[in-house]
Amino acid sequence: MKSLPKNIKCLVFDLDNTLIDRDKAYSTYLEKAFEFVNQPNIWTEHKATILEYDNKGYRSRDTFYQWLISKFIHQKLFEEFQKKYVVGDFVEKIDTSILQFLAELKEHFHLVLLTNGGNHNQQKKIVNSGLFKAFPPTSTFISGDYSFEKPNPLFFHLIQMEYGYTPDEIVMIGDDYDKDIKGAHQMGWKTIHLNPTETKESIADIQINDIQEIANYI
Amino acid sequence: MINANKIVGDYDIVLITLDTLRYDVSQQLFKEKRLPQLQKYLPESGWEKRHAPGSFTYASHHAIFSGFFPTPIDQPKQERLFATQFAGSETTNTNTFTFEQATIIDGLKAKGYHTACIGGVGFFNRRSALSKVFPSMFDESHWEDRLGVTSPFSTKYQFQKAEEIVQQNQQNRLFLFINISAIHQPNYFYQQGAKEDSITTHAKALEYVDSQWEILMNAFKGRPTLFLLMGDHGTAYGEDGYNGHRLAHEVVWNVPYAEFLMNEK
């Protein structure tokens, strides 16, 4: 079995669909939005189509919302909803065993969160999921606080600059092959790809299906 | 118009030079709403177009530190906010804070201000006699690699340093000078995949500075503060065959300017 080098000091985690179930929270967010605009039946009827078009968040939000408004949802009321709520409001507390697992990892490694998204939304996700215990603000980097995001090398370089780690001392753990894995790989970081759909010809050092499998490699 | 005589003594004063920032680029970004943080503080019309007092950092900062901020293009004789006493000056009036000393820094020191400098480009790095000239003017000065032009995150660390200085000077009136280094060459790293500096990466660098702006605003939360923002000179990216600065071309001499009060008394 592969294992990571012994000199690893820092584990950098992605947030959405790596540590929290973003898709579930997003589905709840849309359900509440349709209730808010008094169109709950449309959600019931077209939920599968809408979530398929969302494509686990990989589609640009501008494109997705333009499509949603043009086909299904009342624009002005939806905009009102968006002013009141963010997806992070609907994130559930993550499994206690994962929080315990992160607490154990923290005894041996520096844990850092590197996430794309707006500050307010991502902060809500971190708080509501309970992840703030593992990732204090000093170890949390949200792209909305900068003018760049993953896979821009600058966002990864920021971690090196902030803590003084060399690339071979850092591991990136994430679900997004292009943003997390390729982004970190280009910096010379080790990578752990969570939930890979395609396991062949991956540049990831390790592929896992469950976040707690990390324990097998360190 | 701000009356500087009502500011000095009661307000902190933050002077920021956005080193090498061009007017055309800064105003274009403002119009395209690509400066969401700065936009909260700039007037509705955006940046004011002014003429730089010099064509490179060393020359411009000597002038700026003596009260010769970039000159309003439409009103070159508009009264200045700060001026050292100078017989026959046509750009001072009752709104001008006039001091005996040769620089604003010494003038404000004489009024009880603690003066601090956060560099910046090479002229602030204290690595040579020349680059000690400006930092030595202040009560305290700071420069390290991560605040300099080669650090892609210089603004973040500059503003965090400002936070520290504010924290340490809760009881003092503060004159804080920051020379923003991010926009000065090299700036290619702000555009993913770019290998060379260009007007596009210059703009991206300003977007980066904007993204960090709230760190500075939060540092001064609750403190009455006058903010003065200005380019010290622009730079050329091939216009009419010119590259760089320390030369006379409109992309070098046209710079952005803004001033605003926060937590007004």
Short mmCIF file of C-alpha atoms in Angstrom, two decimals:
data_model
loop_
_atom_site.label_atom_id
_atom_site.label_comp_id
_atom_site.label_asym_id
_atom_site.label_seq_id
_atom_site.Cartn_x
_atom_site.Cartn_y
_atom_site.Cartn_z
CA MET A 1 0.00 0.00 0.00
CA LYS A 2 1.21 3.49 -0.83
CA SER A 3 2.02 5.82 2.01
CA LEU A 4 2.86 9.47 2.21
CA PRO A 5 6.44 10.58 2.96
CA LYS A 6 7.33 10.96 6.63
CA ASN A 7 8.23 14.62 6.26
CA ILE A 8 4.62 15.71 5.72
CA LYS A 9 3.69 18.50 8.13
CA CYS A 10 0.57 20.06 6.73
CA LEU A 11 -2.70 18.59 5.50
CA VAL A 12 -4.71 21.01 3.36
CA PHE A 13 -8.38 20.14 2.98
CA ASP A 14 -10.93 21.27 0.47
CA LEU A 15 -14.36 21.95 2.02
CA ASP A 16 -17.27 21.35 -0.37
CA ASN A 17 -17.98 17.67 -1.00
CA THR A 18 -14.73 16.81 0.76
CA LEU A 19 -15.55 17.56 4.39
CA ILE A 20 -19.16 18.64 4.05
CA ASP A 21 -21.99 17.33 1.88
CA ARG A 22 -22.36 20.41 -0.30
CA ASP A 23 -24.77 18.70 -2.70
CA LYS A 24 -27.22 17.84 0.07
CA ALA A 25 -27.03 21.38 1.47
CA TYR A 26 -27.51 22.84 -2.00
CA SER A 27 -30.55 20.69 -2.62
CA THR A 28 -32.07 21.89 0.66
CA TYR A 29 -31.19 25.48 -0.27
CA LEU A 30 -33.07 25.18 -3.57
CA GLU A 31 -36.01 23.42 -1.92
CA LYS A 32 -36.32 26.29 0.58
CA ALA A 33 -35.99 28.80 -2.25
CA PHE A 34 -38.91 27.27 -4.13
CA GLU A 35 -40.95 27.28 -0.91
CA PHE A 36 -40.01 30.94 -0.36
CA VAL A 37 -41.24 31.93 -3.81
CA ASN A 38 -44.40 29.86 -3.40
CA GLN A 39 -43.50 27.37 -6.13
CA PRO A 40 -42.91 24.18 -4.08
CA ASN A 41 -44.58 21.98 -6.68
CA ILE A 42 -42.12 23.04 -9.35
CA TRP A 43 -39.27 21.86 -7.13
CA THR A 44 -40.98 18.52 -6.50
CA GLU A 45 -41.60 18.03 -10.20
CA HIS A 46 -38.23 19.18 -11.57
CA LYS A 47 -35.81 18.48 -8.74
CA ALA A 48 -33.89 15.81 -10.66
CA THR A 49 -33.49 18.01 -13.75
CA ILE A 50 -32.39 21.01 -11.71
CA LEU A 51 -29.82 19.08 -9.70
CA GLU A 52 -28.51 17.44 -12.84
CA TYR A 53 -27.99 20.87 -14.41
CA ASP A 54 -26.27 22.06 -11.22
CA ASN A 55 -23.74 19.31 -11.94
CA LYS A 56 -22.53 19.17 -8.32
CA GLY A 57 -21.69 22.84 -8.50
CA TYR A 58 -19.26 22.42 -11.37
CA ARG A 59 -21.40 24.62 -13.64
CA SER A 60 -20.77 28.33 -13.22
CA ARG A 61 -23.28 29.88 -10.81
CA ASP A 62 -24.12 32.67 -13.25
CA THR A 63 -25.03 30.16 -15.94
CA PHE A 64 -26.96 27.98 -13.52
CA TYR A 65 -29.03 30.81 -12.03
CA GLN A 66 -29.79 32.34 -15.42
CA TRP A 67 -31.06 28.95 -16.53
CA LEU A 68 -33.04 28.41 -13.31
CA ILE A 69 -34.72 31.80 -13.60
CA SER A 70 -35.46 31.45 -17.28
CA LYS A 71 -37.12 28.08 -16.78
CA PHE A 72 -38.43 27.64 -13.27
CA ILE A 73 -38.21 30.25 -10.57
CA HIS A 74 -39.66 33.72 -9.98
CA GLN A 75 -36.69 36.07 -10.43
CA LYS A 76 -37.47 38.88 -8.00
CA LEU A 77 -38.58 36.63 -5.18
CA PHE A 78 -35.59 34.36 -5.71
CA GLU A 79 -33.28 37.37 -5.52
CA GLU A 80 -34.98 38.29 -2.25
CA PHE A 81 -34.33 34.77 -0.98
CA GLN A 82 -30.67 35.01 -2.03
CA LYS A 83 -30.31 38.20 -0.04
CA LYS A 84 -31.55 36.41 3.09
CA TYR A 85 -29.94 33.01 2.80
CA VAL A 86 -26.77 31.32 1.60
CA VAL A 87 -26.15 27.62 1.05
CA GLY A 88 -24.13 27.57 4.24
CA ASP A 89 -27.33 28.20 6.21
CA PHE A 90 -28.47 24.71 5.26
CA VAL A 91 -25.29 22.77 5.98
CA GLU A 92 -25.78 20.13 8.65
CA LYS A 93 -23.37 19.25 11.42
CA ILE A 94 -20.97 16.65 10.10
CA ASP A 95 -20.60 13.20 11.59
CA THR A 96 -18.98 13.20 15.01
CA SER A 97 -16.60 10.47 13.91
CA ILE A 98 -15.17 12.80 11.23
CA LEU A 99 -14.70 15.61 13.73
CA GLN A 100 -13.00 13.14 16.06
CA PHE A 101 -10.83 11.91 13.19
CA LEU A 102 -9.77 15.48 12.37
CA ALA A 103 -9.01 16.12 16.04
CA GLU A 104 -6.69 13.11 16.02
CA LEU A 105 -5.01 14.23 12.81
CA LYS A 106 -4.52 17.64 14.36
CA GLU A 107 -2.34 16.13 17.05
CA HIS A 108 0.20 15.18 14.39
CA PHE A 109 -0.30 17.60 11.51
CA HIS A 110 -1.15 21.20 10.86
CA LEU A 111 -4.64 21.18 9.36
CA VAL A 112 -5.56 23.91 6.89
CA LEU A 113 -8.77 24.59 4.97
CA LEU A 114 -8.46 25.93 1.42
CA THR A 115 -11.82 26.60 -0.14
CA ASN A 116 -13.31 28.44 -3.10
CA GLY A 117 -16.35 30.62 -2.49
CA GLY A 118 -17.64 33.76 -0.89
CA ASN A 119 -16.52 34.51 2.65
CA HIS A 120 -19.98 34.70 4.23
CA ASN A 121 -21.22 31.48 2.67
CA GLN A 122 -18.10 29.44 3.39
CA GLN A 123 -17.90 30.74 6.96
CA LYS A 124 -21.49 29.64 7.54
CA LYS A 125 -20.60 26.20 6.23
CA ILE A 126 -17.60 25.97 8.55
CA VAL A 127 -19.60 27.05 11.58
CA ASN A 128 -22.77 25.02 10.93
CA SER A 129 -20.83 21.86 10.10
CA GLY A 130 -18.82 22.09 13.34
CA LEU A 131 -15.55 22.24 11.40
CA PHE A 132 -14.53 25.45 13.15
CA LYS A 133 -13.20 23.22 15.93
CA ALA A 134 -10.64 21.70 13.58
CA PHE A 135 -10.02 24.79 11.47
CA PRO A 136 -9.71 28.07 13.38
CA PRO A 137 -9.80 31.30 11.32
CA THR A 138 -5.99 31.39 11.27
CA SER A 139 -6.00 28.08 9.36
CA THR A 140 -8.82 28.89 6.98
CA PHE A 141 -8.33 30.39 3.52
CA ILE A 142 -11.41 31.39 1.54
CA SER A 143 -10.96 32.50 -2.06
CA GLY A 144 -13.54 35.26 -1.61
CA ASP A 145 -10.99 37.02 0.58
CA TYR A 146 -8.56 37.15 -2.33
CA SER A 147 -8.69 37.88 -6.03
CA PHE A 148 -7.74 34.32 -6.98
CA GLU A 149 -8.99 30.81 -6.30
CA LYS A 150 -8.05 27.17 -6.87
CA PRO A 151 -6.53 26.04 -9.21
CA ASN A 152 -4.61 29.34 -9.49
CA PRO A 153 -1.09 28.52 -8.21
CA LEU A 154 -1.17 31.72 -6.16
CA PHE A 155 -3.83 30.35 -3.85
CA PHE A 156 -1.69 27.29 -3.09
CA HIS A 157 1.46 29.40 -2.86
CA LEU A 158 -0.26 31.47 -0.17
CA ILE A 159 -0.20 28.46 2.17
CA GLN A 160 3.54 27.99 1.65
CA MET A 161 4.15 31.70 2.19
CA GLU A 162 1.93 31.89 5.26
CA TYR A 163 3.53 29.01 7.15
CA GLY A 164 6.91 28.55 5.50
CA TYR A 165 6.34 24.95 4.42
CA THR A 166 8.15 23.58 1.40
CA PRO A 167 5.99 21.89 -1.27
CA ASP A 168 7.10 18.39 -0.23
CA GLU A 169 5.76 18.99 3.29
CA ILE A 170 2.16 19.57 2.19
CA VAL A 171 -0.66 17.25 1.12
CA MET A 172 -3.84 18.45 -0.58
CA ILE A 173 -7.01 16.46 0.04
CA GLY A 174 -9.99 17.23 -2.19
CA ASP A 175 -12.73 15.93 -4.45
CA ASP A 176 -12.23 18.23 -7.42
CA TYR A 177 -9.68 16.77 -9.81
CA ASP A 178 -9.00 19.99 -11.74
CA LYS A 179 -9.09 22.49 -8.90
CA ASP A 180 -7.74 20.52 -5.95
CA ILE A 181 -5.61 17.75 -7.37
CA LYS A 182 -4.15 19.29 -10.53
CA GLY A 183 -3.82 22.64 -8.78
CA ALA A 184 -1.82 21.20 -5.89
CA HIS A 185 0.17 18.84 -8.10
CA GLN A 186 1.48 21.75 -10.19
CA MET A 187 2.89 23.20 -6.96
CA GLY A 188 4.70 19.96 -6.17
CA TRP A 189 2.38 19.05 -3.30
CA LYS A 190 1.33 15.48 -2.60
CA THR A 191 -2.33 14.85 -3.38
CA ILE A 192 -5.16 12.68 -2.10
CA HIS A 193 -8.19 12.54 -4.39
CA LEU A 194 -11.50 11.81 -2.68
CA ASN A 195 -14.29 10.07 -4.58
CA PRO A 196 -12.57 9.79 -7.94
CA THR A 197 -14.97 8.92 -10.76
CA GLU A 198 -12.10 7.97 -13.02
CA THR A 199 -9.36 6.03 -11.27
CA LYS A 200 -7.07 5.46 -14.25
CA GLU A 201 -4.37 7.87 -15.41
CA SER A 202 -4.80 10.10 -12.39
CA ILE A 203 -1.95 12.30 -11.23
CA ALA A 204 -3.16 11.98 -7.64
CA ASP A 205 -0.71 10.22 -5.35
CA ILE A 206 -3.52 8.47 -3.54
CA GLN A 207 -7.20 7.91 -4.26
CA ILE A 208 -9.74 7.30 -1.52
CA ASN A 209 -13.48 6.87 -1.23
CA ASP A 210 -13.91 7.96 2.36
CA ILE A 211 -12.17 10.82 4.14
CA GLN A 212 -11.16 8.59 7.04
CA GLU A 213 -9.17 6.36 4.68
CA ILE A 214 -6.45 9.00 4.95
CA ALA A 215 -5.39 7.22 8.13
CA ASN A 216 -4.22 4.27 6.02
CA TYR A 217 -1.60 6.38 4.26
CA ILE A 218 -0.01 8.49 6.97
CA MET B 1 -12.93 70.27 0.50
CA ILE B 2 -11.39 68.82 3.61
CA ASN B 3 -9.95 71.35 6.04
CA ALA B 4 -6.68 69.74 7.12
CA ASN B 5 -6.44 72.09 10.09
CA LYS B 6 -9.54 70.40 11.53
CA ILE B 7 -7.99 67.00 10.90
CA VAL B 8 -4.54 67.36 12.40
CA GLY B 9 -4.60 66.48 16.07
CA ASP B 10 -8.02 64.85 16.01
CA TYR B 11 -7.70 62.26 13.26
CA ASP B 12 -5.29 59.51 12.33
CA ILE B 13 -3.85 60.13 8.90
CA VAL B 14 -3.15 57.27 6.49
CA LEU B 15 -1.17 58.11 3.38
CA ILE B 16 -1.07 55.32 0.81
CA THR B 17 0.92 55.42 -2.37
CA LEU B 18 -0.20 52.79 -4.86
CA ASP B 19 3.21 52.46 -6.41
CA THR B 20 3.20 52.53 -10.22
CA LEU B 21 -0.61 52.53 -10.54
CA ARG B 22 -1.86 54.06 -13.77
CA TYR B 23 -4.93 56.27 -13.84
CA ASP B 24 -6.44 54.68 -16.94
CA VAL B 25 -6.25 51.19 -15.50
CA SER B 26 -7.59 52.15 -12.09
CA GLN B 27 -10.52 54.10 -13.50
CA GLN B 28 -11.35 51.36 -16.00
CA LEU B 29 -11.52 48.81 -13.19
CA PHE B 30 -13.69 51.19 -11.17
CA LYS B 31 -16.13 51.58 -14.08
CA GLU B 32 -16.24 47.83 -14.59
CA LYS B 33 -17.00 47.37 -10.88
CA ARG B 34 -13.89 45.28 -10.44
CA LEU B 35 -12.88 47.13 -7.28
CA PRO B 36 -15.77 46.14 -4.99
CA GLN B 37 -14.01 47.02 -1.74
CA LEU B 38 -12.42 50.34 -2.75
CA GLN B 39 -15.65 51.32 -4.47
CA LYS B 40 -17.30 51.63 -1.05
CA TYR B 41 -14.97 54.50 -0.23
CA LEU B 42 -14.38 56.20 -3.57
CA PRO B 43 -16.70 58.95 -4.83
CA GLU B 44 -19.40 57.98 -7.35
CA SER B 45 -17.23 59.29 -10.16
CA GLY B 46 -14.36 57.03 -9.15
CA TRP B 47 -10.72 58.05 -9.06
CA GLU B 48 -9.65 61.62 -9.62
CA LYS B 49 -7.19 62.03 -12.48
CA ARG B 50 -4.06 63.86 -11.36
CA HIS B 51 -0.55 64.57 -12.53
CA ALA B 52 2.20 62.77 -10.64
CA PRO B 53 4.82 65.01 -9.02
CA GLY B 54 7.57 62.76 -10.38
CA SER B 55 8.04 59.97 -12.85
CA PHE B 56 9.49 57.41 -10.45
CA THR B 57 9.23 56.47 -6.79
CA TYR B 58 12.20 58.36 -5.35
CA ALA B 59 11.35 61.67 -6.97
CA SER B 60 7.63 61.46 -6.34
CA HIS B 61 7.88 60.51 -2.70
CA HIS B 62 10.17 63.41 -1.85
CA ALA B 63 7.52 65.71 -3.26
CA ILE B 64 4.59 63.86 -1.67
CA PHE B 65 6.23 63.83 1.75
CA SER B 66 6.55 67.60 1.54
CA GLY B 67 2.89 68.05 0.71
CA PHE B 68 3.08 68.07 -3.07
CA PHE B 69 0.52 65.36 -3.72
CA PRO B 70 -0.34 64.62 -7.34
CA THR B 71 -1.66 67.81 -8.93
CA PRO B 72 -5.34 68.14 -9.88
CA ILE B 73 -5.36 68.30 -13.68
CA ASP B 74 -8.23 70.76 -14.01
CA GLN B 75 -7.15 72.94 -11.08
CA PRO B 76 -3.37 72.82 -10.80
CA LYS B 77 -3.44 75.67 -8.30
CA GLN B 78 -5.99 74.03 -6.05
CA GLU B 79 -4.98 74.53 -2.43
CA ARG B 80 -3.08 71.66 -0.93
CA LEU B 81 -4.04 69.74 2.22
CA PHE B 82 -0.55 69.87 3.67
CA ALA B 83 2.27 72.28 2.92
CA THR B 84 5.60 73.21 4.37
CA GLN B 85 6.00 76.97 4.84
CA PHE B 86 7.24 78.44 1.59
CA ALA B 87 7.19 82.12 0.72
CA GLY B 88 5.02 82.90 -2.27
CA SER B 89 3.19 79.57 -2.29
CA GLU B 90 0.04 79.89 -4.41
CA THR B 91 -1.47 76.61 -3.37
CA THR B 92 -2.14 77.13 0.32
CA ASN B 93 -5.13 78.66 2.06
CA THR B 94 -7.03 78.34 5.33
CA ASN B 95 -7.81 74.68 4.63
CA THR B 96 -4.12 73.86 4.34
CA PHE B 97 -2.23 72.52 7.33
CA THR B 98 1.02 74.44 7.08
CA PHE B 99 4.07 73.36 9.03
CA GLU B 100 7.57 74.71 9.58
CA GLN B 101 9.31 71.42 9.07
CA ALA B 102 10.46 70.22 5.65
CA THR B 103 8.17 67.20 5.54
CA ILE B 104 4.65 66.21 6.57
CA ILE B 105 6.23 63.49 8.67
CA ASP B 106 8.22 65.93 10.79
CA GLY B 107 5.34 68.38 10.78
CA LEU B 108 2.99 65.77 12.23
CA LYS B 109 5.62 64.53 14.67
CA ALA B 110 5.73 68.07 16.02
CA LYS B 111 1.97 67.84 16.55
CA GLY B 112 2.38 64.69 18.64
CA TYR B 113 1.75 62.07 15.97
CA HIS B 114 3.49 58.72 16.02
CA THR B 115 4.77 58.19 12.48
CA ALA B 116 5.10 54.76 10.87
CA CYS B 117 6.18 53.56 7.44
CA ILE B 118 5.35 50.23 5.82
CA GLY B 119 7.32 49.52 2.64
CA GLY B 120 7.16 48.81 -0.16
CA VAL B 121 9.21 48.84 -3.30
CA GLY B 122 13.01 48.82 -3.23
CA PHE B 123 13.31 52.44 -2.09
CA PHE B 124 11.90 51.36 1.27
CA ASN B 125 13.85 48.15 1.89
CA ARG B 126 16.72 49.61 3.96
CA ARG B 127 19.24 47.49 2.06
CA SER B 128 21.29 50.43 0.85
CA ALA B 129 22.01 53.99 1.91
CA LEU B 130 19.55 55.16 -0.71
CA SER B 131 16.78 52.88 0.42
CA LYS B 132 17.19 53.99 4.03
CA VAL B 133 16.38 57.61 3.17
CA PHE B 134 12.59 57.33 3.35
CA PRO B 135 12.24 54.78 6.17
CA SER B 136 14.58 56.86 8.34
CA MET B 137 12.16 59.76 8.25
CA PHE B 138 9.65 57.87 10.44
CA ASP B 139 9.53 56.90 14.12
CA GLU B 140 9.22 53.29 13.01
CA SER B 141 9.55 51.59 9.66
CA HIS B 142 8.97 48.09 8.39
CA TRP B 143 10.18 46.14 5.42
CA GLU B 144 10.74 42.44 4.83
CA ASP B 145 10.73 40.27 1.72
CA ARG B 146 7.07 39.41 1.99
CA LEU B 147 6.15 43.12 1.92
CA GLY B 148 8.14 43.74 -1.24
CA VAL B 149 7.53 43.62 -4.97
CA THR B 150 8.35 39.95 -5.45
CA SER B 151 5.79 38.77 -2.88
CA PRO B 152 2.40 38.03 -4.47
CA PHE B 153 0.77 38.56 -1.08
CA SER B 154 2.52 41.79 -0.11
CA THR B 155 -0.66 43.80 0.44
CA LYS B 156 -2.12 41.27 2.85
CA TYR B 157 1.04 41.37 4.95
CA GLN B 158 1.36 45.13 4.67
CA PHE B 159 -2.19 45.60 5.96
CA GLN B 160 -1.64 43.04 8.71
CA LYS B 161 1.42 45.03 9.75
CA ALA B 162 -0.80 48.11 9.80
CA GLU B 163 -3.19 46.27 12.13
CA GLU B 164 -0.29 45.60 14.52
CA ILE B 165 0.80 49.23 14.45
CA VAL B 166 -2.72 50.45 15.17
CA GLN B 167 -3.03 48.00 18.04
CA GLN B 168 0.23 49.24 19.53
CA ASN B 169 -0.83 52.87 19.24
CA GLN B 170 -4.25 52.90 20.84
CA GLN B 171 -3.39 56.00 22.82
CA ASN B 172 -1.50 57.84 20.07
CA ARG B 173 -2.55 59.75 17.03
CA LEU B 174 -1.03 57.93 14.12
CA PHE B 175 0.43 59.00 10.81
CA LEU B 176 0.75 55.79 8.84
CA PHE B 177 2.37 55.68 5.45
CA ILE B 178 2.06 52.57 3.27
CA ASN B 179 3.80 52.15 -0.06
CA ILE B 180 1.75 49.45 -1.81
CA SER B 181 4.20 47.30 -3.74
CA ALA B 182 1.87 44.82 -5.45
CA ILE B 183 1.24 46.77 -8.63
CA HIS B 184 4.89 47.56 -9.31
CA GLN B 185 6.64 45.15 -11.63
CA PRO B 186 6.79 42.14 -11.38
CA ASN B 187 3.05 41.62 -11.39
CA TYR B 188 2.67 38.85 -13.99
CA PHE B 189 1.90 36.29 -11.26
CA TYR B 190 -1.52 37.82 -10.65
CA GLN B 191 -2.73 36.41 -13.98
CA GLN B 192 -2.74 32.65 -14.07
CA GLY B 193 -0.44 31.42 -16.81
CA ALA B 194 1.10 34.81 -17.61
CA LYS B 195 4.85 34.87 -18.09
CA GLU B 196 5.37 38.62 -18.47
CA ASP B 197 4.07 41.82 -16.93
CA SER B 198 1.41 43.56 -18.98
CA ILE B 199 -1.37 46.04 -18.59
CA THR B 200 -3.64 43.05 -17.88
CA THR B 201 -1.49 41.81 -15.02
CA HIS B 202 -1.16 45.41 -13.76
CA ALA B 203 -4.98 45.45 -13.52
CA LYS B 204 -5.05 42.05 -11.85
CA ALA B 205 -2.58 43.33 -9.27
CA LEU B 206 -4.92 46.19 -8.42
CA GLU B 207 -7.79 43.71 -8.07
CA TYR B 208 -5.62 41.84 -5.59
CA VAL B 209 -4.97 45.02 -3.61
CA ASP B 210 -8.71 45.67 -3.58
CA SER B 211 -9.40 42.18 -2.24
CA GLN B 212 -7.27 42.93 0.82
CA TRP B 213 -8.62 46.42 1.47
CA GLU B 214 -10.99 45.51 4.30
CA ILE B 215 -8.08 44.36 6.47
CA LEU B 216 -6.92 47.97 6.58
CA MET B 217 -10.41 49.40 7.03
CA ASN B 218 -11.05 47.05 9.95
CA ALA B 219 -7.77 48.06 11.53
CA PHE B 220 -8.99 51.66 11.75
CA LYS B 221 -12.56 50.80 12.76
CA GLY B 222 -13.80 53.35 15.28
CA ARG B 223 -10.81 55.68 14.84
CA PRO B 224 -11.42 59.00 13.08
CA THR B 225 -9.11 58.73 10.10
CA LEU B 226 -8.23 60.64 6.96
CA PHE B 227 -7.24 58.32 4.12
CA LEU B 228 -5.18 59.68 1.24
CA LEU B 229 -4.70 57.35 -1.72
CA MET B 230 -2.55 58.21 -4.69
CA GLY B 231 -0.43 56.81 -7.44
CA ASP B 232 3.16 58.05 -7.27
CA HIS B 233 3.67 57.52 -11.01
CA GLY B 234 2.37 55.21 -13.70
CA THR B 235 4.28 52.94 -16.02
CA ALA B 236 4.38 52.11 -19.71
CA TYR B 237 3.77 48.71 -21.26
CA GLY B 238 4.95 49.43 -24.78
CA GLU B 239 2.89 52.57 -25.46
CA ASP B 240 4.67 54.60 -28.16
CA GLY B 241 7.63 52.31 -27.73
CA TYR B 242 8.10 53.09 -24.05
CA ASN B 243 8.44 50.57 -21.26
CA GLY B 244 8.62 51.22 -17.54
CA HIS B 245 8.77 54.63 -15.85
CA ARG B 246 11.21 57.46 -15.08
CA LEU B 247 10.20 58.87 -18.41
CA ALA B 248 7.68 61.44 -19.62
CA HIS B 249 4.57 59.86 -21.08
CA GLU B 250 0.93 60.30 -20.20
CA VAL B 251 0.65 56.75 -18.88
CA VAL B 252 3.41 57.66 -16.42
CA TRP B 253 2.27 61.13 -15.41
CA ASN B 254 -1.46 60.44 -15.09
CA VAL B 255 -2.19 58.84 -11.74
CA PRO B 256 -5.29 58.16 -9.63
CA TYR B 257 -6.07 60.07 -6.45
CA ALA B 258 -8.73 59.80 -3.74
CA GLU B 259 -9.25 61.11 -0.22
CA PHE B 260 -11.92 60.28 2.30
CA LEU B 261 -12.71 60.48 5.99
CA MET B 262 -13.76 57.54 8.09
CA ASN B 263 -15.47 57.68 11.47
CA GLU B 264 -15.87 61.43 11.16
CA LYS B 265 -15.98 63.41 14.40
#
